[in-house]
Amino acid sequence: MTTPSLDVRRDGAAHPVVFIALMVLVGLNLRPALSSLAPLLPRIEADTGMPLLAIGALTTLPVLCLGLFAPLAPWLSRRVGPERTLSLALLVLALGLGLRGLATPAWLFAGTLLVGAGIGVAGTLLPALVKRELPASADVMTGVYTMALCLGGALGAGLSIPLAGVLGGWPVALTSWAALAALGLIAWQALMPTPAQRPPAPPRSGNTRALLTQPLAWQVTLYMGCQSSLAYIVFGWLPTLLVERGYGEAEAGWLMGVSVMVQLGSALAAPWLARLGRDQRPALILVLSLIGAGFWVLLQGPAEWRWAGVVLLGLGQGGGFSLALSLIVLRTADARLAGKLSGMVQGGGYALASLGPLGIGVMLDLELGLTGITLALLAVVAAAMAFALLAGRNRRLINDEAGRLVVR
């Protein structure tokens, strides 16, 4: 009697368990490059002599690149296939992480640009690949993928200062994350789905121009932009804001790391919560309320409440991002249309989100104080709620019998 084995491939495609493992490994790579930078900014500023506005630009550049390069993902995917495009994105990410370790301002900006490009392309492809590989549970699997993103972000934030101490400085600490990217690339190359053995692709459904005329697509994009702006403010500036509040550098890094770690649970739970009602509006308003409360407690509340603020912020941001990605798959009828919407949502959303870290850098440079910054953050939360009330309705983009893109 033979023991059944788990084949890593089924008819030329990756086994679902293997695909989920690959998805998690790739997801782990898409946040440390961003979150590992923020706790080290004071050291980078001191060692390189970069002015505060340049440091602000360094935190803004990767988010802007996410927006600029995300629309390239569907274009590259059509020409070389989504699997090879994702391999290329991981390679670019590893190269960018390596260049940042050269530690001069020019190489820091060049490496950060490549990091943003790689993450922008990979992050856009994965929701469409999830919809293609696991269509029956795409929203829940998006939560698993988001959980991997949050874990990667937490590791990047929490380990930055310890790695700098163990490895002998911040340049090596930044470069060390290239090893994880290389591991992800090797695993994806070895086990990725085989496009040559897949059934023919379905007919093209919709096009970018038609998508741009749909209010629903813009509502999802603007929600993504607002909530991502808040997320990348955390990745880029939260430790600096906490130091401004009076906490130590190491404690500020750990507070950020714990906040990102808390996102793991809500990232996985949010899609399930969203399934309880007819639409996603209650879940969206809940997570955004938690984000607003978390910012207020951390930046304005009593110091002894800081860990409660960390938990509130983490729960809100994990759920907010998970729901943003879930909206991409829930608001589209098929994987191809999900890929197009993903390119628009992540491209336009991240371009908008880049204004957040830049704005905080300008406010710090102008010495507007934590009260003004807190009010600005709460204003962004309010804007996100307005767009969530529209994007969260039970609507879906679909092609009708005549091939026109419509909402039903």
XYZ file of N, CA and C in Angstrom, residues 41-288:
744
model
N 16.154 56.083 9.441
C 16.268 57.419 8.848
C 17.146 58.376 9.661
N 17.043 58.409 11.006
C 17.945 59.302 11.736
C 19.420 58.987 11.502
N 19.768 57.709 11.420
C 21.163 57.325 11.170
C 21.584 57.686 9.749
N 20.674 57.473 8.802
C 20.990 57.818 7.413
C 21.189 59.320 7.285
N 20.326 60.092 7.938
C 20.449 61.551 7.894
C 21.777 61.998 8.495
N 22.160 61.384 9.627
C 23.410 61.779 10.288
C 24.634 61.383 9.474
N 24.615 60.193 8.866
C 25.806 59.698 8.158
C 25.975 60.310 6.782
N 24.871 60.601 6.100
C 24.967 61.109 4.726
C 24.872 62.621 4.646
N 24.372 63.262 5.706
C 24.205 64.705 5.671
C 23.049 65.168 4.805
N 22.133 64.248 4.435
C 20.993 64.614 3.611
C 20.047 65.510 4.393
N 19.526 66.593 3.787
C 18.552 67.446 4.482
C 17.233 66.713 4.677
N 16.393 67.260 5.556
C 15.137 66.610 5.893
C 14.229 66.461 4.676
N 14.220 67.444 3.779
C 13.385 67.328 2.583
C 13.855 66.188 1.687
N 15.171 65.971 1.603
C 15.692 64.849 0.815
C 15.316 63.522 1.458
N 15.379 63.475 2.797
C 14.941 62.266 3.493
C 13.458 62.017 3.215
N 12.665 63.101 3.213
C 11.250 62.956 2.876
C 11.044 62.433 1.475
N 11.855 62.917 0.536
C 11.765 62.432 -0.845
C 12.132 60.954 -0.921
N 13.075 60.526 -0.082
C 13.480 59.116 -0.073
C 12.340 58.218 0.394
N 11.508 58.716 1.315
C 10.351 57.926 1.759
C 9.206 57.982 0.748
N 9.160 59.069 -0.043
C 8.078 59.233 -1.019
C 8.360 58.466 -2.308
N 9.637 58.384 -2.700
C 10.003 57.802 -3.996
C 9.469 56.391 -4.198
N 9.627 55.457 -3.239
C 9.120 54.108 -3.517
C 7.613 54.060 -3.716
N 6.871 54.883 -2.966
C 5.414 54.893 -3.115
C 5.035 55.462 -4.481
N 5.727 56.524 -4.909
C 5.476 57.080 -6.232
C 5.787 56.063 -7.316
N 6.877 55.304 -7.133
C 7.238 54.274 -8.117
C 6.204 53.158 -8.167
N 5.596 52.846 -7.018
C 4.508 51.860 -7.034
C 3.424 52.303 -7.991
N 3.081 53.587 -7.935
C 2.042 54.105 -8.821
C 2.481 54.173 -10.260
N 3.737 54.569 -10.500
C 4.211 54.723 -11.875
C 4.393 53.380 -12.577
N 4.848 52.360 -11.846
C 5.178 51.087 -12.480
C 4.054 50.063 -12.411
N 3.073 50.256 -11.516
C 1.970 49.298 -11.441
C 1.241 49.127 -12.776
N 0.962 50.212 -13.544
C 0.286 50.013 -14.833
C 1.103 49.227 -15.847
N 2.419 49.103 -15.634
C 3.230 48.297 -16.553
C 2.975 46.805 -16.396
N 2.464 46.403 -15.235
C 2.294 44.980 -14.963
C 1.373 44.292 -15.974
N 0.158 44.820 -16.274
C -0.678 44.156 -17.287
C -0.016 44.148 -18.666
N 0.696 45.223 -19.019
C 1.364 45.300 -20.328
C 2.459 44.240 -20.434
N 3.301 44.131 -19.410
C 4.346 43.109 -19.416
C 3.751 41.711 -19.373
N 2.675 41.567 -18.612
C 2.043 40.258 -18.469
C 1.530 39.738 -19.806
N 0.979 40.627 -20.637
C 0.482 40.197 -21.946
C 1.625 39.766 -22.871
N 2.801 40.343 -22.683
C 3.905 40.072 -23.611
C 4.791 38.899 -23.198
N 5.072 38.760 -21.915
C 5.961 37.679 -21.489
C 5.283 36.719 -20.511
N 4.030 36.995 -20.152
C 3.308 36.143 -19.218
C 3.439 36.650 -17.795
N 2.396 36.477 -16.983
C 2.437 36.985 -15.604
C 3.501 36.302 -14.753
N 3.761 35.009 -15.040
C 4.749 34.290 -14.235
C 6.150 34.860 -14.434
N 6.539 35.054 -15.686
C 7.874 35.602 -15.950
C 7.974 37.072 -15.531
N 6.867 37.794 -15.660
C 6.870 39.193 -15.214
C 7.112 39.272 -13.711
N 6.505 38.366 -12.948
C 6.729 38.364 -11.506
C 8.181 38.008 -11.181
N 8.766 37.080 -11.928
C 10.187 36.763 -11.741
C 11.049 37.998 -11.968
N 10.763 38.732 -13.036
C 11.515 39.949 -13.333
C 11.369 40.969 -12.208
N 10.158 41.102 -11.664
C 9.928 42.056 -10.579
C 10.747 41.693 -9.344
N 10.823 40.403 -9.008
C 11.618 39.979 -7.857
C 13.106 40.223 -8.083
N 13.561 40.028 -9.317
C 14.962 40.295 -9.639
C 15.278 41.781 -9.468
N 14.413 42.642 -9.976
C 14.611 44.095 -9.847
C 14.599 44.493 -8.369
N 13.716 43.891 -7.594
C 13.651 44.183 -6.166
C 14.959 43.819 -5.470
N 15.495 42.629 -5.767
C 16.758 42.204 -5.149
C 17.905 43.130 -5.539
N 17.956 43.535 -6.805
C 19.006 44.455 -7.247
C 18.895 45.803 -6.541
N 17.680 46.303 -6.413
C 17.484 47.585 -5.732
C 17.926 47.538 -4.283
N 17.608 46.445 -3.591
C 18.025 46.302 -2.197
C 19.545 46.261 -2.087
N 20.189 45.609 -3.051
C 21.643 45.568 -3.043
C 22.259 46.937 -3.261
N 21.702 47.719 -4.163
C 22.253 49.053 -4.453
C 22.134 49.997 -3.265
N 21.068 49.849 -2.486
C 20.895 50.743 -1.330
C 22.027 50.576 -0.321
N 22.628 49.403 -0.299
C 23.708 49.160 0.636
C 24.982 49.908 0.311
N 25.078 50.523 -0.872
C 26.264 51.305 -1.219
C 26.317 52.616 -0.447
N 25.197 53.030 0.123
C 25.151 54.013 1.212
C 25.440 55.457 0.836
N 25.534 55.789 -0.423
C 25.629 57.199 -0.803
C 24.236 57.679 -1.212
N 23.958 58.977 -1.144
C 22.618 59.445 -1.520
C 22.193 59.008 -2.912
N 23.114 59.060 -3.884
C 22.752 58.682 -5.252
C 22.327 57.220 -5.328
N 23.101 56.338 -4.687
C 22.755 54.913 -4.733
C 21.520 54.607 -3.899
N 21.321 55.355 -2.811
C 20.097 55.167 -2.033
C 18.866 55.466 -2.880
N 18.914 56.570 -3.632
C 17.767 56.918 -4.470
C 17.618 55.939 -5.633
N 18.740 55.528 -6.257
C 18.660 54.576 -7.376
C 18.104 53.239 -6.910
N 18.613 52.742 -5.782
C 18.118 51.469 -5.272
C 16.663 51.537 -4.863
N 16.277 52.657 -4.248
C 14.885 52.822 -3.834
C 13.954 52.887 -5.033
N 14.408 53.509 -6.120
C 13.601 53.544 -7.344
C 13.356 52.129 -7.861
N 14.424 51.302 -7.899
C 14.261 49.922 -8.363
C 13.370 49.128 -7.414
N 13.527 49.361 -6.119
C 12.675 48.684 -5.138
C 11.204 49.002 -5.398
N 10.903 50.289 -5.602
C 9.522 50.671 -5.865
C 8.989 50.073 -7.152
N 9.839 50.011 -8.184
C 9.415 49.426 -9.456
C 9.091 47.946 -9.297
N 9.967 47.215 -8.624
C 9.740 45.780 -8.441
C 8.494 45.492 -7.637
N 8.303 46.241 -6.542
C 7.127 46.023 -5.700
C 5.852 46.430 -6.433
N 5.929 47.523 -7.207
C 4.755 47.979 -7.944
C 4.253 46.946 -8.928
N 5.170 46.314 -9.663
C 4.782 45.307 -10.646
C 4.298 44.034 -9.963
N 5.053 43.553 -8.967
C 4.684 42.302 -8.299
C 3.358 42.443 -7.557
N 3.170 43.554 -6.860
C 1.935 43.746 -6.110
C 0.712 43.859 -6.987
N 0.883 44.341 -8.213
C -0.240 44.444 -9.145
C -0.600 43.087 -9.726
N 0.403 42.250 -9.958
C 0.158 40.943 -10.577
C -0.517 39.963 -9.636
N -0.165 39.991 -8.369
C -0.605 38.930 -7.479
C -2.120 38.827 -7.315
N -2.880 39.942 -7.168
C -4.341 39.774 -7.071
C -4.946 39.067 -8.287
N -4.451 39.376 -9.486
C -4.970 38.714 -10.683
C -4.581 37.237 -10.709
N -3.357 36.914 -10.280
C -2.939 35.515 -10.226
C -3.759 34.734 -9.206
N -4.074 35.373 -8.079
C -4.914 34.717 -7.078
C -6.302 34.445 -7.651
N -6.870 35.414 -8.368
C -8.197 35.231 -8.960
C -8.167 34.110 -9.998
N -7.042 33.984 -10.721
C -6.925 32.943 -11.740
C -6.715 31.563 -11.129
N -5.842 31.457 -10.142
C -5.491 30.157 -9.579
C -6.535 29.648 -8.587
N -7.141 30.551 -7.814
C -8.070 30.146 -6.760
C -9.348 30.987 -6.847
N -10.084 30.881 -7.945
C -11.224 31.776 -8.168
C -12.337 31.650 -7.135
N -12.530 30.456 -6.587
C -13.643 30.254 -5.658
C -13.410 30.921 -4.304
N -12.156 31.174 -3.963
C -11.844 31.769 -2.651
C -10.871 32.920 -2.802
N -11.020 33.684 -3.890
C -10.048 34.733 -4.186
C -10.011 35.795 -3.102
N -11.181 36.172 -2.554
C -11.162 37.230 -1.545
C -10.478 36.781 -0.261
N -10.737 35.515 0.161
C -10.104 35.003 1.372
C -8.599 34.833 1.165
N -8.207 34.317 -0.006
C -6.781 34.162 -0.287
C -6.082 35.516 -0.391
N -6.813 36.542 -0.807
C -6.245 37.888 -0.787
C -5.934 38.294 0.647
N -6.765 37.873 1.596
C -6.480 38.130 3.000
C -5.218 37.425 3.463
N -5.001 36.190 3.009
C -3.776 35.466 3.348
C -2.559 36.192 2.779
N -2.676 36.629 1.532
C -1.581 37.373 0.898
C -1.298 38.670 1.643
N -2.358 39.374 2.036
C -2.177 40.613 2.792
C -1.529 40.333 4.132
N -1.861 39.212 4.754
C -1.236 38.838 6.014
C 0.276 38.659 5.828
N 0.670 38.064 4.694
C 2.093 37.917 4.407
C 2.759 39.280 4.229
N 2.065 40.211 3.557
C 2.595 41.571 3.429
C 2.823 42.200 4.797
N 1.848 42.040 5.678
C 1.949 42.640 7.009
C 3.092 42.024 7.809
N 3.255 40.705 7.712
C 4.351 40.051 8.416
C 5.695 40.562 7.909
N 5.822 40.683 6.587
C 7.054 41.222 6.029
C 7.316 42.638 6.505
N 6.270 43.456 6.548
C 6.418 44.826 7.029
C 6.831 44.875 8.488
N 6.248 43.998 9.304
C 6.595 43.968 10.720
C 8.041 43.542 10.927
N 8.469 42.545 10.179
C 9.862 42.095 10.294
C 10.824 43.205 9.890
N 10.491 43.903 8.805
C 11.358 44.991 8.353
C 11.480 46.084 9.391
N 10.352 46.452 10.001
C 10.363 47.534 10.993
C 11.044 47.106 12.289
N 10.706 45.922 12.762
C 11.215 45.486 14.052
C 12.672 45.069 14.052
N 13.167 44.563 12.916
C 14.529 44.033 12.867
C 15.553 45.029 12.358
N 15.127 46.205 11.886
C 16.077 47.150 11.293
C 17.186 47.551 12.252
N 16.809 48.022 13.425
C 17.809 48.469 14.401
C 18.659 47.295 14.896
N 18.067 46.139 15.280
C 18.909 45.003 15.684
C 19.854 44.539 14.575
N 19.376 44.480 13.326
C 20.245 44.049 12.231
C 21.398 45.031 12.034
N 21.114 46.322 12.163
C 22.182 47.312 12.024
C 23.248 47.111 13.089
N 22.821 46.727 14.306
C 23.780 46.480 15.366
C 24.581 45.211 15.154
N 23.909 44.143 14.730
C 24.580 42.850 14.549
C 25.478 42.843 13.318
N 25.008 43.455 12.225
C 25.733 43.383 10.950
C 26.741 44.520 10.758
N 26.758 45.475 11.666
C 27.787 46.492 11.588
C 27.392 47.778 10.909
N 26.113 48.094 10.849
C 25.717 49.377 10.291
C 24.458 49.288 9.463
N 23.848 50.455 9.216
C 22.588 50.485 8.482
C 22.722 50.070 7.014
N 23.869 50.327 6.310
C 23.931 49.886 4.907
C 23.786 48.373 4.746
N 24.475 47.612 5.612
C 24.377 46.144 5.517
C 22.996 45.674 5.939
N 22.409 46.358 6.919
C 21.067 45.988 7.357
C 20.059 46.150 6.222
N 20.162 47.242 5.464
C 19.266 47.442 4.323
C 19.500 46.388 3.238
N 20.786 46.076 2.976
C 21.119 45.124 1.919
C 20.685 43.706 2.258
N 20.650 43.371 3.551
C 20.390 41.988 3.955
C 19.046 41.478 3.464
N 18.095 42.386 3.229
C 16.775 41.942 2.772
C 16.802 41.442 1.331
N 17.902 41.682 0.610
C 18.032 41.123 -0.741
C 18.072 39.602 -0.710
N 18.536 39.021 0.397
C 18.587 37.561 0.504
C 17.188 36.964 0.461
N 16.230 37.612 1.146
C 14.848 37.121 1.116
C 14.261 37.250 -0.284
N 14.574 38.351 -0.979
C 14.087 38.522 -2.348
C 14.673 37.464 -3.267
N 15.966 37.142 -3.087
C 16.599 36.111 -3.906
C 15.954 34.746 -3.648
N 15.633 34.465 -2.378
C 14.960 33.206 -2.055
C 13.590 33.136 -2.721
N 12.853 34.245 -2.679
C 11.551 34.270 -3.337
C 11.669 34.053 -4.840
N 12.670 34.660 -5.454
C 12.874 34.501 -6.891
C 13.190 33.056 -7.250
N 14.080 32.431 -6.496
C 14.464 31.037 -6.777
C 13.254 30.111 -6.633
N 12.488 30.292 -5.552
C 11.317 29.431 -5.333
C 10.268 29.637 -6.416
N 10.022 30.890 -6.795
C 9.015 31.159 -7.826
C 9.448 30.580 -9.162
N 10.726 30.721 -9.509
C 11.227 30.170 -10.771
C 11.096 28.649 -10.809
N 11.321 28.003 -9.668
C 11.293 26.541 -9.625
C 9.878 25.973 -9.629
N 8.922 26.670 -9.009
C 7.607 26.082 -8.765
C 6.438 26.861 -9.350
N 6.703 27.938 -10.080
C 5.608 28.758 -10.594
C 4.729 27.963 -11.561
N 3.461 28.343 -11.707
C 2.586 27.696 -12.691
C 3.204 27.748 -14.083
N 2.937 26.709 -14.891
C 3.515 26.619 -16.232
C 2.517 27.129 -17.254
N 2.734 28.310 -17.825
C 1.738 28.880 -18.733
C 1.542 28.078 -20.001
N 2.575 27.371 -20.458
C 2.471 26.639 -21.721
C 1.453 25.507 -21.634
N 1.194 24.993 -20.439
C 0.288 23.864 -20.282
C -1.085 24.289 -19.776
N -1.339 25.582 -19.791
C -2.640 26.067 -19.344
C -3.646 26.097 -20.494
N -4.925 26.069 -20.193
C -5.932 26.217 -21.254
C -5.800 27.592 -21.905
N -6.329 27.736 -23.110
C -6.268 29.055 -23.763
C -6.895 30.134 -22.901
N -6.343 31.317 -23.002
C -6.857 32.439 -22.204
C -8.264 32.801 -22.664
N -9.095 33.254 -21.747
C -10.451 33.667 -22.125
C -10.399 34.909 -22.994
N -11.467 35.194 -23.712
C -11.493 36.402 -24.527
C -11.223 37.629 -23.685
N -10.634 38.638 -24.302
C -10.334 39.876 -23.589
C -11.627 40.515 -23.112
N -11.602 40.900 -21.852
C -12.815 41.476 -21.270
C -12.525 42.896 -20.832
N -13.036 43.841 -21.550
C -12.840 45.224 -21.168
C -11.493 45.744 -21.582
N -11.305 47.043 -21.552
C -10.018 47.638 -21.823
C -9.837 48.819 -20.897
N -8.609 49.316 -20.868
C -8.276 50.357 -19.910
C -9.097 51.617 -20.141
N -9.300 51.994 -21.408
C -10.071 53.208 -21.687
C -11.491 53.092 -21.159
N -12.112 51.924 -21.365
C -13.467 51.730 -20.843
C -13.472 51.756 -19.318
N -12.426 51.200 -18.713
C -12.336 51.190 -17.257
C -12.262 52.604 -16.700
N -11.569 53.476 -17.406
C -11.402 54.851 -16.937
C -12.710 55.637 -16.940
N -13.706 55.144 -17.650
C -14.999 55.838 -17.691
C -15.963 55.343 -16.613
N -15.551 54.347 -15.844
C -16.443 53.752 -14.850
C -16.240 54.378 -13.479
N -17.252 55.050 -12.923
C -17.114 55.635 -11.581
C -16.709 54.615 -10.523
N -17.195 53.374 -10.643
C -16.862 52.362 -9.646
C -15.348 52.121 -9.596
N -14.719 52.074 -10.769
C -13.270 51.865 -10.807
C -12.542 53.012 -10.113
N -13.015 54.240 -10.308
C -12.389 55.393 -9.668
C -12.638 55.402 -8.166
N -13.813 54.945 -7.751
C -14.110 54.904 -6.320
C -13.176 53.940 -5.589
N -12.946 52.771 -6.183
C -12.006 51.825 -5.587
C -10.590 52.407 -5.593
N -10.218 53.072 -6.693
C -8.882 53.669 -6.804
C -8.663 54.736 -5.736
N -9.644 55.608 -5.536
C -9.483 56.687 -4.569
C -9.477 56.161 -3.135
N -10.266 55.115 -2.874
C -10.175 54.496 -1.554
C -8.788 53.909 -1.348
N -8.276 53.187 -2.346
C -6.928 52.628 -2.249
C -5.901 53.737 -2.008
N -6.037 54.851 -2.717
C -5.082 55.941 -2.558
C -5.079 56.515 -1.157
N -6.263 56.746 -0.597
C -6.341 57.338 0.742
C -5.805 56.389 1.810
N -6.231 55.126 1.764
C -5.769 54.221 2.811
C -4.289 53.885 2.640
N -3.807 53.826 1.388
C -2.384 53.567 1.175
C -1.535 54.751 1.611
N -2.054 55.967 1.439
C -1.345 57.145 1.924
C -1.092 57.040 3.421
N -2.106 56.617 4.166
C -1.949 56.438 5.606
C -0.949 55.327 5.916
N -1.008 54.243 5.144
C -0.093 53.127 5.389
C 1.358 53.534 5.159
N 1.617 54.274 4.091
C 3.005 54.625 3.783
C 3.504 55.794 4.624
N 2.607 56.554 5.204
C 3.021 57.507 6.229
C 3.552 56.744 7.441
N 2.886 55.651 7.796
C 3.363 54.813 8.897
C 4.722 54.225 8.556
N 4.846 53.636 7.349
C 6.115 53.028 6.950
C 7.237 54.061 6.895
N 6.927 55.274 6.444
C 7.972 56.255 6.235
C 8.265 57.144 7.421
N 7.228 57.454 8.241
C 7.410 58.519 9.222
C 7.005 58.186 10.651
N 6.307 57.076 10.887
C 5.811 56.839 12.251
C 6.932 56.832 13.290
N 8.064 56.139 13.070
C 9.125 56.213 14.094
C 9.608 57.639 14.339
N 9.736 58.431 13.282
C 10.166 59.823 13.446
C 9.137 60.614 14.252
N 7.855 60.410 13.970
C 6.801 61.104 14.713
C 6.793 60.683 16.179
N 7.065 59.405 16.429
C 7.089 58.931 17.818
C 8.310 59.466 18.561
N 9.443 59.583 17.885
C 10.615 60.215 18.496
C 10.316 61.676 18.803
N 9.606 62.343 17.872
C 9.183 63.726 18.104
C 8.275 63.809 19.334
N 7.509 62.768 19.558
C 6.607 62.723 20.729
C 7.389 62.524 22.025
N 8.635 62.000 21.920
C 9.460 61.825 23.111
C 9.919 60.410 23.375
N 9.563 59.452 22.502
C 10.008 58.077 22.688
C 11.428 57.907 22.155
N 12.132 56.873 22.641
C 13.467 56.575 22.160
C 13.433 55.959 20.766
N 14.594 55.996 20.092
C 14.675 55.488 18.719
C 14.317 54.013 18.634
N 14.875 53.200 19.554
C 14.609 51.762 19.518
C 13.140 51.477 19.846
N 12.591 52.159 20.865
C 11.189 51.932 21.215
C 10.266 52.345 20.085
N 10.591 53.446 19.406
C 9.770 53.881 18.273
C 9.754 52.832 17.170
N 10.921 52.227 16.908
C 10.980 51.160 15.899
C 10.143 49.964 16.289
N 10.199 49.593 17.564
C 9.418 48.444 18.004
C 7.924 48.752 18.022
N 7.560 49.976 18.392
C 6.142 50.346 18.345
C 5.597 50.213 16.927
N 6.382 50.679 15.956
C 5.956 50.531 14.572
C 5.890 49.058 14.184
N 6.913 48.289 14.584
C 6.933 46.865 14.245
C 5.749 46.118 14.819
N 5.396 46.401 16.076
C 4.252 45.744 16.691
C 2.959 46.151 15.991
N 2.867 47.423 15.621
C 1.668 47.879 14.915
C 1.485 47.118 13.608
N 2.583 46.945 12.874
C 2.493 46.213 11.611
C 2.213 44.732 11.870
N 2.797 44.180 12.953
C 2.554 42.775 13.275
C 1.084 42.528 13.604
N 0.460 43.484 14.300
C -0.961 43.342 14.648
C -1.817 43.263 13.386
N -1.323 43.827 12.300
C -2.082 43.794 11.053
C -2.341 42.377 10.553
N -1.521 41.424 11.003
C -1.663 40.039 10.520
C -3.078 39.511 10.754
N -3.567 39.661 11.964
C -4.882 39.103 12.275
C -6.001 39.772 11.520
N -5.998 41.102 11.491
C -7.092 41.800 10.810
C -7.011 41.640 9.300
N -5.793 41.482 8.754
C -5.666 41.252 7.311
C -6.350 39.963 6.899
N -6.238 38.945 7.748
C -6.868 37.657 7.438
C -8.359 37.671 7.757
N -8.746 38.401 8.817
C -10.148 38.377 9.253
C -11.041 39.292 8.432
N -10.480 40.383 7.885
C -11.315 41.380 7.216
C -12.139 40.811 6.059
N -11.559 39.972 5.161
C -12.403 39.423 4.083
C -13.560 38.573 4.607
N -13.341 37.836 5.701
C -14.439 37.064 6.290
C -15.495 37.990 6.854
N -15.055 39.054 7.518
C -15.997 40.035 8.050
C -16.811 40.674 6.939
N -16.158 40.939 5.819
C -16.841 41.578 4.699
C -17.903 40.677 4.092
N -17.770 39.360 4.255
C -18.746 38.420 3.695
C -20.043 38.350 4.505
N -20.040 38.919 5.713
C -21.202 38.779 6.580
C -22.395 39.601 6.117
N -22.137 40.688 5.386
C -23.230 41.537 4.926
C -23.372 41.505 3.418
N -24.306 42.311 2.923
C -24.536 42.368 1.485
C -23.428 43.107 0.754
N -22.751 43.994 1.459
C -21.641 44.708 0.837
C -20.550 44.918 1.878
N -19.520 45.683 1.505
C -18.350 45.827 2.369
C -18.324 47.155 3.139
N -19.367 47.969 3.047
C -19.323 49.289 3.679
C -19.168 49.239 5.200
N -19.899 48.398 5.929
C -19.696 48.378 7.389
C -18.271 47.994 7.772
N -17.711 46.994 7.088
C -16.347 46.570 7.403
C -15.349 47.678 7.104
N -15.536 48.385 6.000
C -14.624 49.466 5.634
C -14.668 50.604 6.646
N -15.857 51.004 7.056
C -15.985 52.095 8.023
C -15.384 51.685 9.368
N -15.556 50.425 9.754
C -14.997 49.940 11.020
C -13.471 50.053 11.021
N -12.828 49.542 9.967
C -11.357 49.548 9.973
C -10.812 50.972 9.872
N -11.486 51.835 9.129
C -11.019 53.213 9.029
C -11.187 53.952 10.362
